[in-house]
Short mmCIF file of C-alpha atoms and ligand atoms in Angstrom, two decimals:
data_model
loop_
_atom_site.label_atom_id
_atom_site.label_comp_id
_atom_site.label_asym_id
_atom_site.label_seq_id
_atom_site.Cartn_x
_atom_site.Cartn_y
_atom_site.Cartn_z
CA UNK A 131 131.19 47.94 99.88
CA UNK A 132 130.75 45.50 102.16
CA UNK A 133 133.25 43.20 101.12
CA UNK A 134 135.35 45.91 101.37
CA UNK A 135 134.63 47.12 105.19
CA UNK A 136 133.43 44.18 106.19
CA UNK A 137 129.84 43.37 107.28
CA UNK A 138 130.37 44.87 110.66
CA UNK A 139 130.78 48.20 109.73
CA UNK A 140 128.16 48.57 106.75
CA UNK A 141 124.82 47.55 106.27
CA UNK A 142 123.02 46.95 103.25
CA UNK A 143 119.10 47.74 103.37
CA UNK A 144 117.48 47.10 99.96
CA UNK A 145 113.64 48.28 100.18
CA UNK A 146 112.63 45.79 97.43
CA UNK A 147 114.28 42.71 99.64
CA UNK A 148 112.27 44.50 102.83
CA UNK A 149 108.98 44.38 100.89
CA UNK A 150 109.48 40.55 99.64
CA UNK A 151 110.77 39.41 103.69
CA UNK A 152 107.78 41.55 105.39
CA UNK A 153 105.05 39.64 102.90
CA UNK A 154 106.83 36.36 103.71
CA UNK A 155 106.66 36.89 107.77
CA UNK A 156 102.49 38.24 107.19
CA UNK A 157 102.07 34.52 105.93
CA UNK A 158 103.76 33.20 109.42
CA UNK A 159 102.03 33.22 111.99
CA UNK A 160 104.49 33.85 114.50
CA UNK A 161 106.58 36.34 112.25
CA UNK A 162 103.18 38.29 111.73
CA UNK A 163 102.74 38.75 115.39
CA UNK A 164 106.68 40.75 116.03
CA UNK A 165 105.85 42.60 112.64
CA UNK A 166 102.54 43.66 113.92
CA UNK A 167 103.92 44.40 117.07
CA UNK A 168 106.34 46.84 115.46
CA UNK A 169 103.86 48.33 112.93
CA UNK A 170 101.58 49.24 115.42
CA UNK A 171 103.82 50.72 117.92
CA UNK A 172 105.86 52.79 115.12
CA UNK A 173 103.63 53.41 112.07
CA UNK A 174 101.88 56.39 111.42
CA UNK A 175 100.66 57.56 108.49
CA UNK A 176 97.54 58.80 105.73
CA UNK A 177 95.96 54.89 105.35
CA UNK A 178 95.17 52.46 108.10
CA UNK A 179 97.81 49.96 108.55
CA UNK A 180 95.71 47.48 107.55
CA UNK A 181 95.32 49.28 104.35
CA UNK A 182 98.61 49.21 103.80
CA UNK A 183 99.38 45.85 104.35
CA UNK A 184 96.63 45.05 102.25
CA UNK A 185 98.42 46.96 99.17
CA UNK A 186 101.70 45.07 100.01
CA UNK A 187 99.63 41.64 99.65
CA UNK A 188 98.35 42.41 96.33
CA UNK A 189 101.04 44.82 94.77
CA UNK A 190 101.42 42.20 91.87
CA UNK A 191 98.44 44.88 90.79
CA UNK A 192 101.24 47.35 90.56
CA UNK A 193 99.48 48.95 93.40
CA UNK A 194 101.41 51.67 94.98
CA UNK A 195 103.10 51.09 98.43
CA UNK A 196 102.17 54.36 100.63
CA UNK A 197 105.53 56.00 101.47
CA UNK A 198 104.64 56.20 105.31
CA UNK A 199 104.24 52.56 105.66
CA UNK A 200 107.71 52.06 103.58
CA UNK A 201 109.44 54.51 105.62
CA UNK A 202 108.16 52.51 108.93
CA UNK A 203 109.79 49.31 107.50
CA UNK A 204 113.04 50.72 106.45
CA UNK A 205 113.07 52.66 110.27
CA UNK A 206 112.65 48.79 111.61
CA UNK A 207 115.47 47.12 109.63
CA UNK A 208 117.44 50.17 110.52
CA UNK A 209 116.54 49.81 113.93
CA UNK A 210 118.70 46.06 113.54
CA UNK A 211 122.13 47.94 112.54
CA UNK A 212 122.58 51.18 115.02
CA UNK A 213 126.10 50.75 114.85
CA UNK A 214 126.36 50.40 111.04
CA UNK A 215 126.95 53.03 107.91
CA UNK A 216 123.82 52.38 105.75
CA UNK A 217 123.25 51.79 102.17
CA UNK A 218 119.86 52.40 101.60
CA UNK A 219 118.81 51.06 98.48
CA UNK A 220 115.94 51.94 96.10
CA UNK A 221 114.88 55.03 98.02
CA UNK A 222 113.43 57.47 97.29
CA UNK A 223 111.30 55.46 94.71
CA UNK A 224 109.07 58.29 94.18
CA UNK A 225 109.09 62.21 93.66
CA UNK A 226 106.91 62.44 97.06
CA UNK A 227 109.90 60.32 98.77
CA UNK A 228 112.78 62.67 98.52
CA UNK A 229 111.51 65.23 100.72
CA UNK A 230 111.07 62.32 103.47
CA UNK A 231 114.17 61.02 102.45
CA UNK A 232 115.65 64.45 103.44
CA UNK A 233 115.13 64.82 107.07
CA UNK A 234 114.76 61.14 107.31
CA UNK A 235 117.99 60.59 109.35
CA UNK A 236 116.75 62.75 111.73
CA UNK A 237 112.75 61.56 111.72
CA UNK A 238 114.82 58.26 112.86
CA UNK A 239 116.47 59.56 115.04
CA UNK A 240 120.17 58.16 113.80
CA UNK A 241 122.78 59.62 115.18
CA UNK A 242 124.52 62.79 113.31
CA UNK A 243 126.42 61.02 110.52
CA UNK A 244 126.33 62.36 107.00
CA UNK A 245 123.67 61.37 104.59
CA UNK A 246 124.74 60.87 101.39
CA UNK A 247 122.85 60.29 97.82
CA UNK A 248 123.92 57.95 95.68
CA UNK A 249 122.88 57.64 92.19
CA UNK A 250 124.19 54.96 89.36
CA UNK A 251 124.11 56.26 85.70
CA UNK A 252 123.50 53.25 83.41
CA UNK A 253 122.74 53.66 79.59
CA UNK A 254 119.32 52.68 78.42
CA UNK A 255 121.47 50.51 75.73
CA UNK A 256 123.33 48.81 78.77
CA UNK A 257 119.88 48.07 80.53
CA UNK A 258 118.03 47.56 77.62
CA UNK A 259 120.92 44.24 76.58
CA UNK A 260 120.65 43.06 79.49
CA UNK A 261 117.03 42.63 80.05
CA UNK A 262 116.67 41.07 76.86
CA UNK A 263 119.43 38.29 76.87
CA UNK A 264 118.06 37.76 80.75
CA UNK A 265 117.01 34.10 81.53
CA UNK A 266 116.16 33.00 85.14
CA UNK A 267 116.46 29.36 86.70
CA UNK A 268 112.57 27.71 87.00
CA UNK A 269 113.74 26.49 90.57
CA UNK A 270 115.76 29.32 92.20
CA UNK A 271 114.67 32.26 90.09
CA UNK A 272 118.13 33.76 90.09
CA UNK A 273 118.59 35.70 86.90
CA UNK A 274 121.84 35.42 84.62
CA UNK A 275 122.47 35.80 80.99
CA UNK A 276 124.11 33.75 77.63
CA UNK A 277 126.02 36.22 76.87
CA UNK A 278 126.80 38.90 79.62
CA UNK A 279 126.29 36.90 82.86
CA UNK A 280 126.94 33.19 81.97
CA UNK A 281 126.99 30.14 84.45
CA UNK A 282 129.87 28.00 84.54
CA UNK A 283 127.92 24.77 83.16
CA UNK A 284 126.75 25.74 79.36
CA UNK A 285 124.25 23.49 77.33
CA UNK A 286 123.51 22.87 73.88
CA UNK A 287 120.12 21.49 72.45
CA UNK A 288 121.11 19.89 69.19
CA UNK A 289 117.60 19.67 68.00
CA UNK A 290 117.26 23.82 68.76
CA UNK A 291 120.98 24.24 67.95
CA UNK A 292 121.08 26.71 70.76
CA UNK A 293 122.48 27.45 73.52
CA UNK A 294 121.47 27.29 77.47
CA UNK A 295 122.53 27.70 80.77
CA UNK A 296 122.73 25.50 83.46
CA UNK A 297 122.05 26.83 86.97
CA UNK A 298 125.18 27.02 88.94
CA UNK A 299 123.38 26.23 92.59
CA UNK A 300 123.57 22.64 93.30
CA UNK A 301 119.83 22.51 94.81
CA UNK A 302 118.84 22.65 91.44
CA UNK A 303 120.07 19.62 90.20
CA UNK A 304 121.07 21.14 86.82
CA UNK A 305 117.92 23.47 85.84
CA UNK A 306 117.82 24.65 82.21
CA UNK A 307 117.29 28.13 82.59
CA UNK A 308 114.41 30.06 80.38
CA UNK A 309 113.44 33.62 79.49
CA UNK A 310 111.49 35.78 81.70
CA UNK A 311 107.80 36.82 79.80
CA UNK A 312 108.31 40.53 78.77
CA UNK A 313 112.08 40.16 78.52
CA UNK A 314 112.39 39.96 74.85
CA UNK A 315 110.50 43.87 75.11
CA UNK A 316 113.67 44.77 76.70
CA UNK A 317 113.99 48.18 78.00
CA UNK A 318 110.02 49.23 76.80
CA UNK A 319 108.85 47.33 79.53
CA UNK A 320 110.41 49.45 82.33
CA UNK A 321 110.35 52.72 80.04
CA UNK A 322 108.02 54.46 82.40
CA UNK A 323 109.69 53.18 85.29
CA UNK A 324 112.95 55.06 84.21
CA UNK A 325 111.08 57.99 82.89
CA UNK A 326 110.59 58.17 86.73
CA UNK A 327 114.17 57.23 87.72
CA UNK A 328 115.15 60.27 85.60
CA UNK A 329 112.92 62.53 87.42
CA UNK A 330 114.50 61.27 90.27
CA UNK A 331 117.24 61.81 89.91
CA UNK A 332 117.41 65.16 88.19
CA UNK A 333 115.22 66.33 91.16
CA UNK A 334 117.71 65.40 93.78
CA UNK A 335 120.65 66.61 92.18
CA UNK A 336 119.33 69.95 92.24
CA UNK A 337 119.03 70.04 96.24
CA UNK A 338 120.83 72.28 98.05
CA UNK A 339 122.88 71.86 101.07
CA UNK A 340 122.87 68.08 100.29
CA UNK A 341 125.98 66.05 99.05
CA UNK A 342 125.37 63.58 96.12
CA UNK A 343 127.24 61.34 94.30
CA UNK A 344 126.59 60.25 91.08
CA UNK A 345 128.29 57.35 89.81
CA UNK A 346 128.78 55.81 86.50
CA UNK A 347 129.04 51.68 85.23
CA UNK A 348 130.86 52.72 82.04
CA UNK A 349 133.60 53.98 80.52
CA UNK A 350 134.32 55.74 76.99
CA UNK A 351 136.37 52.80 74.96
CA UNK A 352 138.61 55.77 73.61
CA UNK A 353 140.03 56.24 77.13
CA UNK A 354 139.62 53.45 78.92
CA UNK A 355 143.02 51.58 78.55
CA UNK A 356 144.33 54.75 80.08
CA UNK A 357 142.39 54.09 83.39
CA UNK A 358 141.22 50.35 83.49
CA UNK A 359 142.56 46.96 82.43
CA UNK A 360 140.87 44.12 80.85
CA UNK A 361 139.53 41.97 83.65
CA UNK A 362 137.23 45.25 84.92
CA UNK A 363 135.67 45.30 82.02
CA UNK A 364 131.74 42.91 81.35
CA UNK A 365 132.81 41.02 78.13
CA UNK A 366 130.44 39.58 75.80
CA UNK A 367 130.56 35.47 75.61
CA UNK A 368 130.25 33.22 72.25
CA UNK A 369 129.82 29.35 72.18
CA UNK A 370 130.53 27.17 69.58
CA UNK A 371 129.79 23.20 69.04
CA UNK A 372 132.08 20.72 68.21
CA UNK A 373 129.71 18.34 66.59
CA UNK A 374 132.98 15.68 66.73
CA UNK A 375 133.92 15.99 70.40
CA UNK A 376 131.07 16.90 71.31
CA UNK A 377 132.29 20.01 73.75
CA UNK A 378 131.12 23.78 73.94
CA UNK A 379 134.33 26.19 72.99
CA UNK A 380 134.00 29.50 75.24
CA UNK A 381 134.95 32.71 73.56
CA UNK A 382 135.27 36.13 75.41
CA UNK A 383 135.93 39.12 74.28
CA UNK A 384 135.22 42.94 75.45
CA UNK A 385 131.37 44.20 75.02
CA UNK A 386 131.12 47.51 73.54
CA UNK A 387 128.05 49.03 74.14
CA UNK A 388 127.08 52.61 73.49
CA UNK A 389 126.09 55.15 75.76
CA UNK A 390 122.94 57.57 76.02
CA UNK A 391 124.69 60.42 73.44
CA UNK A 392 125.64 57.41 70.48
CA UNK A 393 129.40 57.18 72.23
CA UNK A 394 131.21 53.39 72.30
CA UNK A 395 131.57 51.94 76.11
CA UNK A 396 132.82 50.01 77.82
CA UNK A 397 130.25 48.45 80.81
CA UNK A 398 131.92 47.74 84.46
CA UNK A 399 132.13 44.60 86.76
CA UNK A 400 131.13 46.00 90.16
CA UNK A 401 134.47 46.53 91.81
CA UNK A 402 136.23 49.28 89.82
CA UNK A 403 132.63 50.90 90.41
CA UNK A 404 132.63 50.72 93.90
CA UNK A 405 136.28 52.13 94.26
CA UNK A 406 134.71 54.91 92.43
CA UNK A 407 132.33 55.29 95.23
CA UNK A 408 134.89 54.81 98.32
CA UNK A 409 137.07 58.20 96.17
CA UNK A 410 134.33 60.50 96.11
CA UNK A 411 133.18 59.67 99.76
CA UNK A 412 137.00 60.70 100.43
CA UNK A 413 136.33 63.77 99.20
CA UNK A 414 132.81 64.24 100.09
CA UNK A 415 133.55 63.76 103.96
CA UNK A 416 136.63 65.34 103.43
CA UNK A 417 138.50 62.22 104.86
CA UNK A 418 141.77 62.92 102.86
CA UNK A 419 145.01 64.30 104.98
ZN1 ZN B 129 118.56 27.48 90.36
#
């Protein structure tokens, strides 16, 4: 979206980012002092604020954020962007977070413009590939995959005869890059997680006087040359070794996954997905002439 409208017009607020920048500026000193500044004069909620911040510290424990203090955070990066349409994303994480997440333009105070939900259909079998071919650079930690999400440097251990990745960000000085622990469980490792997500989302698309949008990453294989063309679609990568030159040969071809009810997919690149989004707001906000 934004590199559609460009960055003046929509803002991007991601609640997991907010959580990771807020416990990097509690370790600074000087950071720590604007945040508590902010918290102190805005927050209000069940637990102290120290309580709070306490739980964001240690949430490796899978301790759960209270909603109050989240909401205080989210009205503080909002607070940056007045002028902006807002993507707000990851919230509501939690059943107790939709009905905040309904009046929460107005508990903010921002402006009259619609508020929208979004909601991204994925199939477990889409998720479930891509968590388990997942490998992350040791230096930079950004995740990409052999298969679905390749870099453009590829390795090959000829003692292993397999192959690796090489992380594309030159700070890295050519990283191998290795599978996350709890990967290789694939989609069991987030199953309650989306048991959640489900709720979630079942729960909000049965509000009234709300508009929603729900939005899918795939597209039946039986119709899709009708609506997409080739470069939309994820495809799956092979490698091969040429023991005499020595070189990795690059094969891509269309991924076919299947979808929650057994059907053959085809999964998205973001773009076609976003268009997707930009026709039903069209409608939504009843833009069209
Ligand atoms: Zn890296």
């Amino acid at each position: 979206m934004i590199e559609i409208f460009g960055q003046d017009k929509i803002g991007h607020i991601s609640v997991g980012d907010i959580i990771r920048t807020v416990h990097r500026d509690l370790l600074d000193k000087k950071r720590k002092k604007e945040l508590m500044d902010y918290l102190n004069r805005n927050y209000r909620g069940y637990i102290s604020l120290e309580e709070s911040i306490n739980s964001l510290l240690s949430r490796e424990a899978k301790m759960l954020l209270p909603t109050e203090f989240i909401l205080t955070l989210i009205k503080r990066e909002i607070d940056k962007m007045p002028e902006k349409t807002l993507f707000i994303d990851g919230f509501p994480r939690e059943l107790d977070q939709i009905s905040y997440s309904l009046f929460f333009r107005d508990l903010i105070n921002f402006r009259g413009d619609s508020d929208i939900f979004v909601a991204i259909d994925i199939p477990e079998s889409v998720i479930d590939a891509r968590m388990k071919g997942r490998v992350v650079c040791p230096k930079c930690q950004t995740p990409r995959g052999l298969e679905l999400l390749p870099t453009k440097e590829i390795g090959y251990d000829e003692k292993t005869k397999e192959f690796y990745l090489i992380c594309d960000n030159p700070e890295c000085q050519d990283a191998r890059m290795v599978a996350k622990e709890g990967d290789n469980m694939g989609i069991e490792s987030v199953r309650e997680r989306l048991n959640l997500d489900g709720q979630l989302i079942d729960k909000v698309f049965s509000l009234h006087g709300i508009p929603k949008i729900l939005l899918r990453n795939t597209i039946p294989v039986k119709i899709a040359r009708k609506y997409i063309d080739d470069y939309e679609i994820t495809p799956k990568y092979s490698y091969q070794f040429d023991s005499k030159t020595e070189k990795i040969k690059v094969d891509q071809k269309p991924w076919i996954a299947k979808d929650d009810e057994g059907q053959e997919i085809y999964s998205l690149f973001a773009p076609p997905v976003v268009v997707g989004l930009v026709k039903q707001l069209v409608d939504l906000l009843k833009l069209k002439k």
